[in-house]
Short mmCIF file of C-alpha atoms and ligand atoms in Angstrom, two decimals:
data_model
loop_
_atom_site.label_atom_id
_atom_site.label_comp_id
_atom_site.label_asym_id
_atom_site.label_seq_id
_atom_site.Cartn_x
_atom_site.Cartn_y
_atom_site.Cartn_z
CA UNK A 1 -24.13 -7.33 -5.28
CA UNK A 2 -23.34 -3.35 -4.69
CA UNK A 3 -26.28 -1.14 -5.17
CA UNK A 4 -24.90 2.71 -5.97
CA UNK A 5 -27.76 5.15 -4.86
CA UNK A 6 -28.34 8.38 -7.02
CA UNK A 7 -26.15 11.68 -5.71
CA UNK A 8 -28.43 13.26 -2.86
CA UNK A 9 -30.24 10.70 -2.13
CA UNK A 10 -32.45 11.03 1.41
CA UNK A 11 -31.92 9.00 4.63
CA UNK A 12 -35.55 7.55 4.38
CA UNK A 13 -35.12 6.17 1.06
CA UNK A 14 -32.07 4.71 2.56
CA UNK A 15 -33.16 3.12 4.95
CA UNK A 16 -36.15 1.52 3.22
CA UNK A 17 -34.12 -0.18 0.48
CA UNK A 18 -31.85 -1.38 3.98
CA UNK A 19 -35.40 -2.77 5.45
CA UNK A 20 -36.21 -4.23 2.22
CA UNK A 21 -32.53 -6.13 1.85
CA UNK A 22 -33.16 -7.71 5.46
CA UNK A 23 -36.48 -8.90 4.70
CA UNK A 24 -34.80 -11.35 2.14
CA UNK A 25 -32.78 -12.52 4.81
CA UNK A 26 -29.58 -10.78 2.82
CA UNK A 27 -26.58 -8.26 5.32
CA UNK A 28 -26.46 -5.02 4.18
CA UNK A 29 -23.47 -2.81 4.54
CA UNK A 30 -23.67 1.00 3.47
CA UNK A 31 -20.77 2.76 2.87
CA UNK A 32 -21.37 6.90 2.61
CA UNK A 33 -19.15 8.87 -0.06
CA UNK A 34 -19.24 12.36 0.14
CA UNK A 35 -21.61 12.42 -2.98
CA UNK A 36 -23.47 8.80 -3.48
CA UNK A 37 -23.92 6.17 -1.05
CA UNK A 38 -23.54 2.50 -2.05
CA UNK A 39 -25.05 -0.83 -0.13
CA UNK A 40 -22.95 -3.93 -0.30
CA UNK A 41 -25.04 -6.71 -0.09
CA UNK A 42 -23.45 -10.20 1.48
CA UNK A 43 -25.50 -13.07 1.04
CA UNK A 44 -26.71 -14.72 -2.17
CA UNK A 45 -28.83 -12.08 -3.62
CA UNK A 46 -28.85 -13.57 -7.10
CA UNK A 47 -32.30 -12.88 -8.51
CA UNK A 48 -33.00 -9.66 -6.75
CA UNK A 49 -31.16 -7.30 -8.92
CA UNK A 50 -34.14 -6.30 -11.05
CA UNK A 51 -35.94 -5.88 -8.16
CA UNK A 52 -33.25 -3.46 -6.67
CA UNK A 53 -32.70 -1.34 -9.98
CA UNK A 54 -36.05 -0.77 -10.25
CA UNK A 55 -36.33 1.32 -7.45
CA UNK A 56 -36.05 5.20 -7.90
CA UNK A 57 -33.08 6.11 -5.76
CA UNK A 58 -31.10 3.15 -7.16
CA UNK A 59 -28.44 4.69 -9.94
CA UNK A 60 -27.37 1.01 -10.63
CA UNK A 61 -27.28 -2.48 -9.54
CA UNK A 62 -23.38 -4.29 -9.78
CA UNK A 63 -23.12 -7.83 -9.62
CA UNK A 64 -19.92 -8.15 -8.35
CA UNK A 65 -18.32 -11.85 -9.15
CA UNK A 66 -15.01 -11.42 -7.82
CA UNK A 67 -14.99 -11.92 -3.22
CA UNK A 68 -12.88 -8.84 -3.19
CA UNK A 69 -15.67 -6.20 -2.61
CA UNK A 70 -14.24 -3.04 -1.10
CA UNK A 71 -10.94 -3.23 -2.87
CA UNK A 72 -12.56 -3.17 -6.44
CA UNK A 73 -13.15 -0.82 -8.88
CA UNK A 74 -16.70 -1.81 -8.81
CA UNK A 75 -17.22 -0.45 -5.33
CA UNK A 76 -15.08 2.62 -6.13
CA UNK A 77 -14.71 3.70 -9.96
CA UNK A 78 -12.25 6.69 -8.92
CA UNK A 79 -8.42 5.66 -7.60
CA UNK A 80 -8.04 6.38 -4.06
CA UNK A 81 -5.87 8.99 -2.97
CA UNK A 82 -4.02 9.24 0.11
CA UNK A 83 -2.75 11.82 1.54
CA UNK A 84 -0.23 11.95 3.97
CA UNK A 85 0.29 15.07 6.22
CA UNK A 86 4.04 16.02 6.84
CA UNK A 87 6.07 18.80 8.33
CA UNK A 88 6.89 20.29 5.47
CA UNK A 89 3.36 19.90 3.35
CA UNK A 90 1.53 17.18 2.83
CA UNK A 91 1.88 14.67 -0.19
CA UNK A 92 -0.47 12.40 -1.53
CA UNK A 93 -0.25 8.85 -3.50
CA UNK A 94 -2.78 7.61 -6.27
CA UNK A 95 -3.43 11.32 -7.39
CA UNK A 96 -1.63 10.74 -10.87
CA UNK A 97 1.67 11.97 -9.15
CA UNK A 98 4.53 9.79 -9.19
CA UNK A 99 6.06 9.06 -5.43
CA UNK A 100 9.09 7.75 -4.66
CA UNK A 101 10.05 6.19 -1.02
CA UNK A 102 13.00 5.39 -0.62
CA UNK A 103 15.98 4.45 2.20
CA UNK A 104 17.84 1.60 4.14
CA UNK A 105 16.51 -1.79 4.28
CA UNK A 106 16.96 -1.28 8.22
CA UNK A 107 17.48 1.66 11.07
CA UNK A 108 21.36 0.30 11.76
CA UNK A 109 21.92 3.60 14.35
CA UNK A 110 21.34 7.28 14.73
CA UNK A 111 24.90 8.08 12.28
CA UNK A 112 23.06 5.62 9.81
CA UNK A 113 20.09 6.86 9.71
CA UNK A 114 20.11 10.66 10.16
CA UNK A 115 22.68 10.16 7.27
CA UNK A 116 20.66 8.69 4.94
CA UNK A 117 17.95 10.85 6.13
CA UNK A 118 20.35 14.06 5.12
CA UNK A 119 20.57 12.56 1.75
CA UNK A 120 17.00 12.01 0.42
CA UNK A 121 16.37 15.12 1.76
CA UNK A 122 18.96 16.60 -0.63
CA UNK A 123 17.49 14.37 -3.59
CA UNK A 124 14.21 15.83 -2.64
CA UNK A 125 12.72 12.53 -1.65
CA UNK A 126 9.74 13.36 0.75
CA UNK A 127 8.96 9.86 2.48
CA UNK A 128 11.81 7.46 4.04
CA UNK A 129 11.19 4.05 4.41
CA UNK A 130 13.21 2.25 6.92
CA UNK A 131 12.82 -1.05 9.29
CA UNK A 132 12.77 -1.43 13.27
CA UNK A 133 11.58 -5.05 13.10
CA UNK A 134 13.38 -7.39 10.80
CA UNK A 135 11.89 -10.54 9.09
CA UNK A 136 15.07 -12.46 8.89
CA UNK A 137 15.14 -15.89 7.24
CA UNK A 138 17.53 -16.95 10.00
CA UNK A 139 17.50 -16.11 13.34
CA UNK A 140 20.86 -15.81 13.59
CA UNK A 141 20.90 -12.23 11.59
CA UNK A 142 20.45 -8.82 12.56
CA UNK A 143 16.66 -8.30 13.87
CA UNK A 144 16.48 -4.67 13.97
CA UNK A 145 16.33 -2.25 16.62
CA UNK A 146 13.19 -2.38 17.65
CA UNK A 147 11.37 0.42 19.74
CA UNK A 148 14.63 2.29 19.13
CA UNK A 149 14.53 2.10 15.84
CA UNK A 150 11.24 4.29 15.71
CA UNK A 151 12.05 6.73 18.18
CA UNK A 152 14.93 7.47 15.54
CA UNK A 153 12.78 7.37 12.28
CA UNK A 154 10.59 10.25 14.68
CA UNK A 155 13.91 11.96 14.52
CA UNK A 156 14.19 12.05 11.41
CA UNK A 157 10.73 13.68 10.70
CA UNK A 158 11.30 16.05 13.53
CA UNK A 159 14.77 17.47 12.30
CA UNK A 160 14.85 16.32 8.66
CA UNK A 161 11.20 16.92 7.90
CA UNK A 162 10.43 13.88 6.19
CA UNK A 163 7.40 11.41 6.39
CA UNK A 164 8.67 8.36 7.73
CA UNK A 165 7.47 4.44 6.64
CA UNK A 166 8.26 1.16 8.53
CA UNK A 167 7.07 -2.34 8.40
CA UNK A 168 5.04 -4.01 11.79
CA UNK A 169 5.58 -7.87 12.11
CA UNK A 170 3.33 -8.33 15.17
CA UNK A 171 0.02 -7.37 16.19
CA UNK A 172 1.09 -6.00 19.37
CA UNK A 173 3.76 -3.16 17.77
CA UNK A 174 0.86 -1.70 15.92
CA UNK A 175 -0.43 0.83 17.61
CA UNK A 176 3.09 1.76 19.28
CA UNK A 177 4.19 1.83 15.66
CA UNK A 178 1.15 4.58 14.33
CA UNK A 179 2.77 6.81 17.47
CA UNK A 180 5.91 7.32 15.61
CA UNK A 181 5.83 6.71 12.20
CA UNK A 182 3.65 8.14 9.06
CA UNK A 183 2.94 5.08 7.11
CA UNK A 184 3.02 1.78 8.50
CA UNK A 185 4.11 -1.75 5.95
CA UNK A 186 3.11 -5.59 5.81
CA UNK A 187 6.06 -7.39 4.98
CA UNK A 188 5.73 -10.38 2.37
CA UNK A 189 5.90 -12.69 4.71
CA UNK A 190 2.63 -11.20 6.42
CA UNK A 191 0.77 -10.30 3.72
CA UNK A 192 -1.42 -13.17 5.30
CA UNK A 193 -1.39 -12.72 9.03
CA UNK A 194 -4.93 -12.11 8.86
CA UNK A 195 -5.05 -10.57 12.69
CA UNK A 196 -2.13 -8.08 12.05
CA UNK A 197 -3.97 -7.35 8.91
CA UNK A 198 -7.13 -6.90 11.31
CA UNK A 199 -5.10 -4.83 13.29
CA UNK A 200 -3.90 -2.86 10.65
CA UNK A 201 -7.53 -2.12 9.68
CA UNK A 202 -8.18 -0.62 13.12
CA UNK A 203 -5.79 2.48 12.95
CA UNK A 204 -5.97 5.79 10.95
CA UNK A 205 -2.88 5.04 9.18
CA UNK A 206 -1.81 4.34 5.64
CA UNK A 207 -0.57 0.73 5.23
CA UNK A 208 1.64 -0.25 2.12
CA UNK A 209 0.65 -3.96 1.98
CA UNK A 210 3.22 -5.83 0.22
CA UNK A 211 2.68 -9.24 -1.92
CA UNK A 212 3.21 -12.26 -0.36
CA UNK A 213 5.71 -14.00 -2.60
CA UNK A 214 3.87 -16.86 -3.80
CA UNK A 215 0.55 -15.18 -3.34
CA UNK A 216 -2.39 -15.00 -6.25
CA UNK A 217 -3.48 -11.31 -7.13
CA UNK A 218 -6.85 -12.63 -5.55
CA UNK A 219 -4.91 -13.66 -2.43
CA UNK A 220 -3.32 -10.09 -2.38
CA UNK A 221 -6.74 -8.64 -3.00
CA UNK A 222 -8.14 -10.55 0.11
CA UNK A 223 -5.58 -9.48 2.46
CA UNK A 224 -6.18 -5.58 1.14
CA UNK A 225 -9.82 -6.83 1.68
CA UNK A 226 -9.47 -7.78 5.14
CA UNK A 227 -7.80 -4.07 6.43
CA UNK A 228 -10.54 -2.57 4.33
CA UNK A 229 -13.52 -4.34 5.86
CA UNK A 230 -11.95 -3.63 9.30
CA UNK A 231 -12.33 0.43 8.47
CA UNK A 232 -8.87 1.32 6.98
CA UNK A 233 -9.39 2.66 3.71
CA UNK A 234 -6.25 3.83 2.92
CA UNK A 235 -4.11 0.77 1.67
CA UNK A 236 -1.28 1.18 -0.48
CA UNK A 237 -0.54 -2.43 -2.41
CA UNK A 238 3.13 -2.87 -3.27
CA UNK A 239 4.29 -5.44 -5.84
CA UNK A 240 7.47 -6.78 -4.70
CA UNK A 241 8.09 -9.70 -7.41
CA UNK A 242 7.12 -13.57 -6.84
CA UNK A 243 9.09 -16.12 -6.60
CA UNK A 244 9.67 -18.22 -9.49
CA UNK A 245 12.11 -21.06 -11.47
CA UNK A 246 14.45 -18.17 -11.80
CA UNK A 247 17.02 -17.69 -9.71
CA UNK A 248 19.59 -15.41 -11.71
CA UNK A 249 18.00 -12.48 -9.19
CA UNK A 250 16.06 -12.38 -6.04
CA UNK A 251 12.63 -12.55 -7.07
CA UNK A 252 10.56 -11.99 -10.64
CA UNK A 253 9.21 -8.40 -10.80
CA UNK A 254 5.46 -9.30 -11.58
CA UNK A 255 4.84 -5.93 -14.34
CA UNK A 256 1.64 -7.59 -15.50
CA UNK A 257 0.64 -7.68 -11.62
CA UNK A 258 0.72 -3.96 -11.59
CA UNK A 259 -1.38 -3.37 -14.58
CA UNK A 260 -4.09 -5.43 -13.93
CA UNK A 261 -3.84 -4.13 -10.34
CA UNK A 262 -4.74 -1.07 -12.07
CA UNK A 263 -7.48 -1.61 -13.74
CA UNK A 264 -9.31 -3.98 -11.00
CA UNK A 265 -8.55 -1.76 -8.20
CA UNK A 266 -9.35 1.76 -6.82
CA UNK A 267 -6.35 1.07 -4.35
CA UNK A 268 -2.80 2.97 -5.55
CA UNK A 269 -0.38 0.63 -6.65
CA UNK A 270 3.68 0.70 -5.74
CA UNK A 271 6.68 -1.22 -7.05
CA UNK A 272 9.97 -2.11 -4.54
CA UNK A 273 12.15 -3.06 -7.34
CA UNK A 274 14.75 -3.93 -4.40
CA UNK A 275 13.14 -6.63 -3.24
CA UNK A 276 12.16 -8.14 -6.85
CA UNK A 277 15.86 -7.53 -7.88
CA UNK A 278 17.97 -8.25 -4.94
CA UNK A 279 21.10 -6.69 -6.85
CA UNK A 280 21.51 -3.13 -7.27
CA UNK A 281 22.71 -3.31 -10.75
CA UNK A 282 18.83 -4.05 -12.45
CA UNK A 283 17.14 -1.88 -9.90
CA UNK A 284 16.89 1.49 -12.46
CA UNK A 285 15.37 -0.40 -15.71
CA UNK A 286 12.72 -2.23 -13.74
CA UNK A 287 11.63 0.48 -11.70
CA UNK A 288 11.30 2.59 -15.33
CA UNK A 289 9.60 -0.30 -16.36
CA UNK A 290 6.84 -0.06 -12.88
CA UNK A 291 6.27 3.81 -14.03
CA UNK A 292 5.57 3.17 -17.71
CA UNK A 293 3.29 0.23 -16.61
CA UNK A 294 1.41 2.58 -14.53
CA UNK A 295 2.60 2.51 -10.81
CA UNK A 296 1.86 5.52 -8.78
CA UNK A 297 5.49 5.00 -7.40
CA UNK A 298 8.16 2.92 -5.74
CA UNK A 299 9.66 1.41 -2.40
CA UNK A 300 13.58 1.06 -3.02
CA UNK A 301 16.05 0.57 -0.71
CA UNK A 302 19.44 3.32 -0.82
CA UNK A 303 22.21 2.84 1.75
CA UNK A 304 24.64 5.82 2.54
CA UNK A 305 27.37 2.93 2.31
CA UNK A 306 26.05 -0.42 0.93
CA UNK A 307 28.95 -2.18 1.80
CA UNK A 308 28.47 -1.49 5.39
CA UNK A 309 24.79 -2.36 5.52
CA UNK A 310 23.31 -4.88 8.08
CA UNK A 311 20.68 -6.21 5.50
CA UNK A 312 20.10 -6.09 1.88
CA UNK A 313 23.31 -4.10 0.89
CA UNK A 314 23.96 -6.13 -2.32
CA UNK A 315 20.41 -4.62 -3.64
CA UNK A 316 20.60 -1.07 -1.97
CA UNK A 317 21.03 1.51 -4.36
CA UNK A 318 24.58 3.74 -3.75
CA UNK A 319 23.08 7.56 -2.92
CA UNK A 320 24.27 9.05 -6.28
CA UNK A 321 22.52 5.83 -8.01
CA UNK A 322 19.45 6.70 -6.82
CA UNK A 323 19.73 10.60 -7.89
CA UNK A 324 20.34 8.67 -11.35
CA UNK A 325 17.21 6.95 -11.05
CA UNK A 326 15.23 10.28 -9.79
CA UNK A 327 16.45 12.11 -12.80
CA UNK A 328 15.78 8.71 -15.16
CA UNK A 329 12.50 8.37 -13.99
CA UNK A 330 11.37 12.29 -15.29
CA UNK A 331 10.73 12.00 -18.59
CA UNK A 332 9.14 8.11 -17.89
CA UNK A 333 6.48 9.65 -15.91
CA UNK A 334 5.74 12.69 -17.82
CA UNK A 335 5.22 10.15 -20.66
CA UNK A 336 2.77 8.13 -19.11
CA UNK A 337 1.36 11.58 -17.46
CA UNK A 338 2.17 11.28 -14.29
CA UNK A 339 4.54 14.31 -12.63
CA UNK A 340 7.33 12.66 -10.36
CA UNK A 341 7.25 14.58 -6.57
CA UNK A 342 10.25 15.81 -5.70
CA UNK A 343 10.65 18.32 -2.89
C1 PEP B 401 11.47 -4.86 3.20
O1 PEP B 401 10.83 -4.07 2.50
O2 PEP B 401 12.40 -4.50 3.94
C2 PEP B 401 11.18 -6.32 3.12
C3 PEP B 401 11.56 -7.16 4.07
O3 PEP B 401 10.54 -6.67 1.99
P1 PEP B 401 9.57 -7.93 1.70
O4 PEP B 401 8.58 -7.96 2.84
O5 PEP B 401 8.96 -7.56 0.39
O6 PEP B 401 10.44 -9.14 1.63
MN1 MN B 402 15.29 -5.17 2.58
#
């Protein structure tokens, strides 16, 4: 159950409804906005809501059904925005602007990457994803460069003046990671590693969380849940298609995943059509497709030379493709009222 107080309302009256939870055995948890603040009550509390919404302070009484608490729209009827400081201004996501991130699958070396840096730069992309840590399916592939890798993607917002995103595979890179980059990812495969996710919720970060690729929308919810409930409110969720029957691509682009994402969740919602697709040739449909359906932007993957690329080439968009899609995606977004940001 979520009890929303009126605007204003005073400490004392606060804390008696908090007295009054505890007497019936139930765990409060308060959560102050800058106008209202709303109790979260965990416990069964069925049969108390009357009680509750009778009070004078109390603006309403929510029984909330679903386990994911903080993540809903319940909790927070407005869409979070996050805002990201950079260099060169700052730029935030879930406003009703359209962002795109975009960049190499993986930091390959310093020619690589300022390269590719140069180029979104020119396209007026403002945030670069890019990997240090690799989650290979075989061990035997390239595993990214590591610490390296980050010390160059803090290049690249020094001198290039973009934000920088990267995914974290293990608990112990976290922190080390928030040092250099802007945004920090869960990768598919981690979207339940429920003490990285811990971890994540312990830093001042953004976090795009990505979809585990046989994971439920509650499942997804749950993981958001568990960086939430750990104090990191600013979770991006990314749908990166689910594996299904079909194997004609890489993975199926879950569209009905991102509009009922939408509706149940306060939290702003991406697309990486790269990963869904896994060849380039699809990758500028679908991702029109994620901004009609309502996605407050993408994750794609462009390689200054695809050919050459350690991972993911066959998917990575060629540069002047993804200036195609930039200028495709304009009149998508202005039709679904969203402005695309381009620097
Ligand atoms: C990635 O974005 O580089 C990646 C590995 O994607 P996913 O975790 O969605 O497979
Ligand atoms: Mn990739």
């Amino acid at each position: 159950m979520i009890i929303v107080l009126k605007p204003h309302t005073k400490k004392e009256e606060i804390d008696n409804i908090i007295a009054r939870i505890e007497e019936k055995g139930l765990k409060p948890v308060t959560f102050e906005g800058v106008e209202r603040t709303v109790i979260h009550i965990h416990g069964d509390s069925r049969g108390e809501s009357n009680r509750f919404a009778s009070i004078d302070c109390v603006e309403k009484v929510v029984k909330v059904m679903k386990p994911f608490k903080l993540a809903s729209r319940e909790h927070h009827s407005e869409t979070t925005v996050i805002k990201i400081a950079g260099i060169n201004g700052d730029v935030s996501i879930g406003n009703g602007e359209f962002v795109v991130i975009a960049g190499p699958c993986s930091i390959e070396s310093e020619e690589q990457i300022m390269k590719a840096a140069r180029l979104l730069k020119e396209m007026g992309v403002k945030i670069m994803r890019a990997s240090a840590f690799k989650p290979r399916t075989s061990p035997y592939d390239f595993q990214g460069m590591g610490i390296e890798g980050l010390k160059l993607l803090k290049k690249v917002r020094d001198e290039v003046g973009l934000l920088v995103e990267t995914e974290v595979m293990d608990v112990r890179d976290v922190r080390i990671a928030a040092e250099y980059v802007d945004i920090l990812r869960v990768g598919a495969r981690n979207m339940q590693n429920f003490d990285l996710l811990k971890e994540m919720g312990k830093i001042n970060k953004p976090v795009i969380l990505k979809r585990g690729s046989s994971a439920t929308i509650n499942e997804f919810l749950m993981a958001a849940e568990y960086i939430l409930a750990n104090g990191n409110k600013n979770v991006i969720l990314c749908e990166r298609g689910i594996r299904t029957f079909e194997t004609a691509y890489r993975n199926t682009l879950d569209i009905n995943a991102v509009a009922l994402l939408k509706r149940e969740t306060h939290l702003p919602v991406i697309v990486d059509p790269s990963h869904s697709a896994g060849v380039r040739e699809i990758i500028i449909p679908i991702s029109k497709a994620s901004a009609a359906v309502g996605a407050d932007g993408l994750l794609v993957e462009m390689h200054p030379n695809p050919e050459e690329a350690l991972c993911d080439g066959a998917q990575s968009l060629h540069p002047h493709q993804l200036a195609q899609l930039l200028g495709e995606l304009k009149p998508v977004c202005e039709a679904v009222g969203k402005k695309i940001i381009l620097g």
